[in-house]
Short mmCIF file of C-alpha atoms and ligand atoms in Angstrom, two decimals:
data_model
loop_
_atom_site.label_atom_id
_atom_site.label_comp_id
_atom_site.label_asym_id
_atom_site.label_seq_id
_atom_site.Cartn_x
_atom_site.Cartn_y
_atom_site.Cartn_z
CA MET I 1 82.65 100.76 115.96
CA ASN I 2 81.43 99.58 112.55
CA PHE I 3 83.83 97.66 110.35
CA LYS I 4 84.20 100.34 107.66
CA LYS I 5 85.27 102.81 110.36
CA TYR I 6 87.62 100.19 111.80
CA LEU I 7 89.41 99.81 108.44
CA GLU I 8 89.60 103.59 108.02
CA ASN I 9 91.02 104.08 111.52
CA LYS I 10 93.65 101.42 111.13
CA LYS I 11 94.63 102.67 107.67
CA ASN I 12 95.13 106.19 109.09
CA MET I 13 97.20 104.82 111.94
CA ILE I 14 99.42 102.90 109.50
CA ASP I 15 99.77 105.89 107.13
CA LYS I 16 100.86 108.13 110.00
CA ALA I 17 103.37 105.58 111.27
CA LEU I 18 104.83 105.02 107.79
CA ASP I 19 105.24 108.76 107.37
CA LYS I 20 107.14 108.87 110.66
CA TYR I 21 109.38 105.90 109.88
CA LEU I 22 110.34 106.73 106.29
CA PRO I 23 113.19 109.24 105.82
CA PRO I 24 112.10 112.72 104.66
CA GLU I 25 112.38 113.36 100.91
CA GLU I 26 115.11 115.95 101.35
CA ASN I 27 117.46 113.50 103.15
CA PRO I 28 120.16 112.03 100.91
CA PRO I 29 119.82 110.06 98.72
CA SER I 30 116.87 112.32 98.07
CA ILE I 31 115.80 110.63 94.83
CA ILE I 32 115.40 107.24 96.57
CA ASN I 33 113.56 108.75 99.53
CA LYS I 34 111.23 110.52 97.09
CA ALA I 35 110.68 107.36 95.07
CA MET I 36 110.02 105.26 98.20
CA ARG I 37 107.42 107.74 99.40
CA TYR I 38 105.84 107.94 95.92
CA SER I 39 104.97 104.22 95.99
CA VAL I 40 104.36 103.80 99.72
CA PHE I 41 101.82 106.64 99.66
CA GLY I 42 100.38 105.66 96.29
CA GLY I 43 96.94 104.59 97.49
CA GLY I 44 97.44 101.09 98.92
CA LYS I 45 94.66 99.51 100.99
CA ARG I 46 97.11 98.47 103.78
CA ILE I 47 95.40 95.09 104.07
CA ARG I 48 98.55 93.27 105.23
CA PRO I 49 99.48 95.61 108.11
CA ILE I 50 95.80 95.77 109.11
CA LEU I 51 95.87 91.97 109.39
CA THR I 52 98.93 92.19 111.67
CA LEU I 53 97.20 94.73 113.92
CA ALA I 54 93.89 92.83 113.97
CA THR I 55 95.66 89.58 114.87
CA ALA I 56 97.50 91.27 117.74
CA GLU I 57 94.15 92.64 118.96
CA LEU I 58 92.72 89.14 118.91
CA PHE I 59 95.26 88.33 121.64
CA GLY I 60 94.39 91.47 123.58
CA ARG I 61 97.54 93.30 122.54
CA ASP I 62 97.75 97.04 122.02
CA THR I 63 98.17 97.65 118.26
CA GLU I 64 100.90 100.26 118.88
CA SER I 65 103.12 97.46 120.17
CA VAL I 66 103.21 95.72 116.75
CA ILE I 67 102.95 98.74 114.43
CA LYS I 68 106.63 98.64 113.38
CA ALA I 69 106.36 95.02 112.28
CA ALA I 70 103.09 95.80 110.49
CA CYS I 71 104.63 98.77 108.64
CA GLY I 72 107.76 96.75 107.81
CA ILE I 73 105.55 94.19 106.04
CA GLU I 74 103.83 96.97 104.08
CA LEU I 75 107.26 98.22 102.92
CA ILE I 76 108.13 94.70 101.75
CA HIS I 77 104.78 94.51 99.93
CA THR I 78 105.49 97.87 98.23
CA PHE I 79 108.93 96.66 97.16
CA SER I 80 107.33 93.61 95.52
CA LEU I 81 104.86 95.79 93.59
CA ILE I 82 107.60 98.10 92.25
CA HIS I 83 109.69 95.17 91.04
CA ASP I 84 106.59 93.41 89.68
CA ASP I 85 105.82 96.43 87.47
CA LEU I 86 109.35 96.68 85.99
CA PRO I 87 109.69 96.20 82.22
CA CYS I 88 111.73 93.02 82.79
CA ILE I 89 108.91 91.46 84.86
CA ASP I 90 105.28 92.50 84.15
CA ASN I 91 106.03 95.74 82.31
CA ASP I 92 103.11 97.67 83.80
CA ASP I 93 102.99 101.42 83.17
CA PHE I 94 100.36 101.99 85.85
CA ARG I 95 99.84 100.98 89.45
CA ARG I 96 96.69 101.96 91.32
CA GLY I 97 95.75 104.23 88.40
CA LYS I 98 98.98 106.24 88.62
CA PRO I 99 102.23 105.92 86.63
CA SER I 100 104.28 103.09 88.09
CA ASN I 101 107.52 103.86 89.93
CA HIS I 102 109.82 103.24 86.94
CA LYS I 103 107.67 105.46 84.68
CA VAL I 104 108.29 108.38 87.05
CA PHE I 105 111.83 107.72 88.28
CA GLY I 106 113.32 105.46 85.57
CA GLU I 107 114.15 101.77 85.76
CA ALA I 108 117.43 101.99 87.65
CA ILE I 109 115.99 104.13 90.45
CA ALA I 110 112.84 101.96 90.62
CA LEU I 111 115.01 98.86 91.03
CA LEU I 112 117.02 100.53 93.80
CA THR I 113 113.86 101.87 95.44
CA GLY I 114 112.51 98.32 95.66
CA ASP I 115 115.81 97.20 97.22
CA ALA I 116 115.69 100.10 99.69
CA LEU I 117 112.13 99.20 100.72
CA LEU I 118 113.02 95.55 101.22
CA VAL I 119 115.96 96.45 103.48
CA SER I 120 113.92 99.13 105.31
CA GLY I 121 111.11 96.62 105.82
CA PHE I 122 113.43 94.16 107.54
CA ASP I 123 114.98 96.99 109.56
CA LEU I 124 111.62 98.25 110.80
CA MET I 125 110.44 94.75 111.74
CA ILE I 126 113.63 94.18 113.77
CA LYS I 127 113.09 97.55 115.47
CA ASN I 128 109.83 96.19 116.89
CA SER I 129 112.18 94.57 119.44
CA GLU I 130 112.56 98.02 121.07
CA VAL I 131 108.94 97.91 122.22
CA LYS I 132 108.41 97.15 125.91
CA GLY I 133 106.90 93.71 126.51
CA ILE I 134 108.01 92.23 123.18
CA LYS I 135 110.22 89.17 123.65
CA LYS I 136 113.49 89.11 121.68
CA GLN I 137 112.83 85.44 120.92
CA SER I 138 109.57 86.35 119.18
CA ILE I 139 111.40 88.90 116.98
CA LEU I 140 113.91 86.24 116.01
CA LYS I 141 111.11 83.81 115.08
CA MET I 142 109.25 86.50 113.11
CA MET I 143 112.37 87.48 111.14
CA LYS I 144 113.17 83.85 110.35
CA GLU I 145 109.63 83.49 109.02
CA THR I 146 109.93 86.72 107.03
CA SER I 147 112.90 85.35 105.09
CA PHE I 148 110.98 82.09 104.55
CA TYR I 149 107.68 83.61 103.41
CA ILE I 150 109.21 86.07 100.97
CA GLY I 151 112.03 83.80 99.79
CA THR I 152 112.46 81.29 96.99
CA GLU I 153 110.05 78.75 98.51
CA ASN I 154 107.29 81.33 98.68
CA MET I 155 106.78 84.86 97.30
CA LEU I 156 109.91 84.94 95.15
CA GLY I 157 109.34 81.38 93.91
CA GLY I 158 105.72 82.19 93.12
CA GLN I 159 106.80 85.19 91.10
CA VAL I 160 109.25 83.02 89.14
CA GLU I 161 106.37 80.69 88.25
CA ASP I 162 104.13 83.64 87.45
CA ILE I 163 106.50 84.86 84.76
CA SER I 164 107.35 81.37 83.46
CA LEU I 165 104.00 79.56 83.26
CA LYS I 166 101.38 80.14 80.60
CA ASN I 167 97.70 80.36 81.51
CA GLU I 168 96.66 78.01 78.73
CA ASP I 169 98.94 75.21 79.94
CA ILE I 170 98.58 75.56 83.71
CA THR I 171 96.57 73.05 85.79
CA LYS I 172 94.30 74.14 88.64
CA ALA I 173 96.61 72.52 91.21
CA ASP I 174 99.64 74.36 89.80
CA LEU I 175 97.79 77.67 89.74
CA ILE I 176 96.68 77.29 93.37
CA ASN I 177 100.24 76.37 94.31
CA LEU I 178 101.54 79.47 92.51
CA TYR I 179 98.99 81.73 94.29
CA MET I 180 99.78 80.19 97.64
CA LYS I 181 103.38 81.31 97.16
CA LYS I 182 103.00 84.57 95.23
CA THR I 183 100.17 86.09 97.28
CA ALA I 184 99.03 83.99 100.24
CA ALA I 185 102.54 83.70 101.71
CA LEU I 186 102.91 87.42 102.53
CA ILE I 187 99.34 87.48 103.86
CA CYS I 188 100.16 84.51 106.12
CA LEU I 189 103.30 86.28 107.29
CA SER I 190 101.28 89.40 108.16
CA ILE I 191 98.94 87.35 110.35
CA ARG I 192 101.64 85.15 111.88
CA ALA I 193 103.77 88.20 112.74
CA GLY I 194 100.90 89.65 114.81
CA ALA I 195 100.34 86.27 116.46
CA ILE I 196 104.01 85.52 117.16
CA LEU I 197 104.62 88.95 118.74
CA SER I 198 101.52 88.36 120.87
CA GLY I 199 102.78 85.01 122.19
CA ALA I 200 100.34 82.72 120.33
CA ASN I 201 100.66 78.97 120.96
CA GLN I 202 101.14 76.31 118.25
CA ARG I 203 97.44 75.45 117.99
CA GLN I 204 96.51 79.12 117.57
CA LEU I 205 99.29 79.69 115.02
CA LYS I 206 98.14 76.68 113.02
CA ALA I 207 94.53 77.88 112.89
CA LEU I 208 95.59 81.40 111.91
CA THR I 209 97.90 80.06 109.19
CA LYS I 210 95.03 78.05 107.65
CA TYR I 211 92.87 81.19 107.83
CA GLY I 212 95.69 83.16 106.12
CA GLU I 213 96.21 80.61 103.35
CA ASN I 214 92.50 80.59 102.56
CA ILE I 215 92.01 84.35 102.51
CA GLY I 216 95.29 84.74 100.60
CA LEU I 217 94.06 82.44 97.82
CA ALA I 218 90.63 84.10 97.80
CA PHE I 219 92.36 87.50 97.63
CA GLN I 220 94.28 86.54 94.49
CA ILE I 221 91.22 84.99 92.79
CA VAL I 222 89.24 88.18 93.50
CA ASP I 223 92.21 90.17 92.15
CA ASP I 224 92.04 88.14 88.93
CA MET I 225 88.30 88.81 88.66
CA LEU I 226 88.88 92.55 89.18
CA ASP I 227 91.59 92.52 86.47
CA ILE I 228 89.07 91.06 84.02
CA MET I 229 86.23 93.39 85.05
CA GLN I 230 88.54 96.41 84.75
CA ASP I 231 90.00 95.14 81.51
CA GLN I 232 93.52 95.00 82.94
CA ARG I 233 94.27 91.37 82.23
CA ASP I 234 97.78 90.59 81.06
CA MET I 235 97.35 88.26 78.05
CA GLY I 236 98.73 84.78 78.59
CA LYS I 237 99.61 85.32 82.27
CA PRO I 238 98.21 82.93 84.88
CA ASN I 239 94.71 84.19 85.83
CA TYR I 240 92.16 82.00 87.62
CA ALA I 241 89.11 83.91 86.40
CA ASN I 242 90.31 83.83 82.82
CA LYS I 243 91.04 80.12 83.01
CA PHE I 244 87.99 78.89 84.93
CA GLY I 245 85.43 81.65 84.41
CA MET I 246 83.88 84.32 86.63
CA LYS I 247 81.15 82.09 88.08
CA GLU I 248 83.57 79.41 89.28
CA SER I 249 85.95 82.13 90.59
CA LYS I 250 83.16 83.71 92.61
CA SER I 251 82.04 80.43 94.15
CA GLU I 252 85.61 79.28 94.83
CA SER I 253 86.57 82.57 96.54
CA GLU I 254 83.39 82.38 98.66
CA ARG I 255 84.14 78.77 99.59
CA LEU I 256 87.69 79.69 100.60
CA VAL I 257 86.48 82.59 102.75
CA ASN I 258 83.86 80.43 104.49
CA GLU I 259 86.48 77.80 105.20
CA ALA I 260 88.84 80.54 106.46
CA LYS I 261 86.21 81.67 108.96
CA ASP I 262 85.72 78.06 110.14
CA PHE I 263 89.39 77.94 111.11
CA LEU I 264 88.74 80.84 113.52
CA LYS I 265 86.21 78.89 115.59
CA ILE I 266 88.72 78.27 118.40
CA PHE I 267 88.87 82.04 119.01
CA ASN I 268 85.08 82.48 119.42
CA HIS I 269 83.82 86.06 119.27
CA LYS I 270 87.35 87.45 119.70
CA ALA I 271 88.03 86.80 116.00
CA GLU I 272 85.13 88.91 114.76
CA THR I 273 87.43 91.47 113.07
CA LEU I 274 89.34 88.74 111.22
CA ARG I 275 85.99 87.32 110.04
CA ASN I 276 84.96 90.78 108.82
CA ILE I 277 88.28 91.19 106.98
CA ALA I 278 87.72 87.85 105.22
CA ASP I 279 84.25 88.97 104.08
CA TYR I 280 85.56 92.37 102.99
CA LEU I 281 88.11 90.73 100.68
CA LEU I 282 85.24 89.25 98.66
CA THR I 283 83.44 92.54 98.16
CA ARG I 284 86.38 94.89 97.60
CA LYS I 285 86.30 96.92 94.38
CA LYS I 286 90.08 97.59 94.07
C1 GRG K 301 110.48 88.49 97.64
C2 GRG K 301 112.89 88.90 97.09
C3 GRG K 301 111.49 88.88 96.65
C4 GRG K 301 111.11 89.24 95.40
C5 GRG K 301 109.75 89.54 95.06
C6 GRG K 301 108.32 90.90 92.42
C7 GRG K 301 108.11 89.76 93.33
C8 GRG K 301 109.33 89.01 93.76
C9 GRG K 301 106.90 89.37 93.78
C10 GRG K 301 105.65 90.06 93.38
C11 GRG K 301 104.51 89.37 93.97
C12 GRG K 301 103.22 90.06 93.64
C13 GRG K 301 103.21 91.36 92.94
C14 GRG K 301 102.11 89.47 93.99
C15 GRG K 301 100.79 90.06 93.70
C16 GRG K 301 100.03 90.18 94.96
C17 GRG K 301 98.91 91.18 94.83
C18 GRG K 301 97.57 90.69 94.48
C19 GRG K 301 99.16 92.47 95.05
C20 GRG K 301 98.15 93.53 95.13
O1 GRG K 301 97.89 93.68 96.51
P1 GRG K 301 96.91 94.79 97.07
O2 GRG K 301 95.63 94.80 96.29
O3 GRG K 301 97.71 96.12 96.77
O4 GRG K 301 96.79 94.58 98.54
P2 GRG K 301 97.50 97.59 97.31
O5 GRG K 301 97.47 98.42 96.06
O6 GRG K 301 96.21 97.70 98.08
O7 GRG K 301 98.69 97.88 98.16
#
């Protein structure tokens, strides 16, 4: 199967599963169920759950056996986007070319929708324990890591820095640190969740984490470049491409992706999909 087809297949599988796991719109509280579905089915690439599935495949696991964890992470990602767009944070009227959640449902409902997605994400990840062959101990480890990677030391902390620091004052080291937390952390979690549920050993987890950190950083630098190319840059906000230029951003993201692929050497040909995902992140257009 070619890689484009692979991405398409996995995206369809995730979309179908999310549709099954999310409550129908007519269930009470209908407005929240509607608002959750509006953002979850708003055109996301599903890169994080695809990483979870691809990592499980690397260990020879059936992707169905980790789909709940993968979808749970996508719900957490969607929560973070809704809150990120709120007037009190980034104040973005659009997300993926469509009105953002609060523009359609109002701020209070958007806030609660984010909360609902965060709780539902945790719930779905825990429910992966119902799958035959999944060890309860691995669910416990994955959930502990989920709190860590999205908490104050990582995603939440990165977001705090994102709204507090000014692009003109920030150093390269501080910007990389911010991106590691704001963006790379959830990407690392997506990969580690697939690995943990598949019984990866410490050496394998370490290599996959380094891979995740590198592609996570590259992902955010490419995102910054896309923001500039599509004229969507938020003035004054930390942005690597704005600070260091497009040429340096391109070479740095390529360097990070090459290094990411080096970390996969211990998996030989079995990591081909993860290598393809790393390359895809450099060429994506949205
Ligand atoms: C974790 C409790 C807690 C709070 C979250 C709001 C917030 C704090 C964090 C936001 C972090 C954030 C928005 C990071 C940006 C990461 C990023 C580049 C998102 C875009 O990802 P894509 O391109 O999105 O994968 P799609 O549209 O494909 O789903």
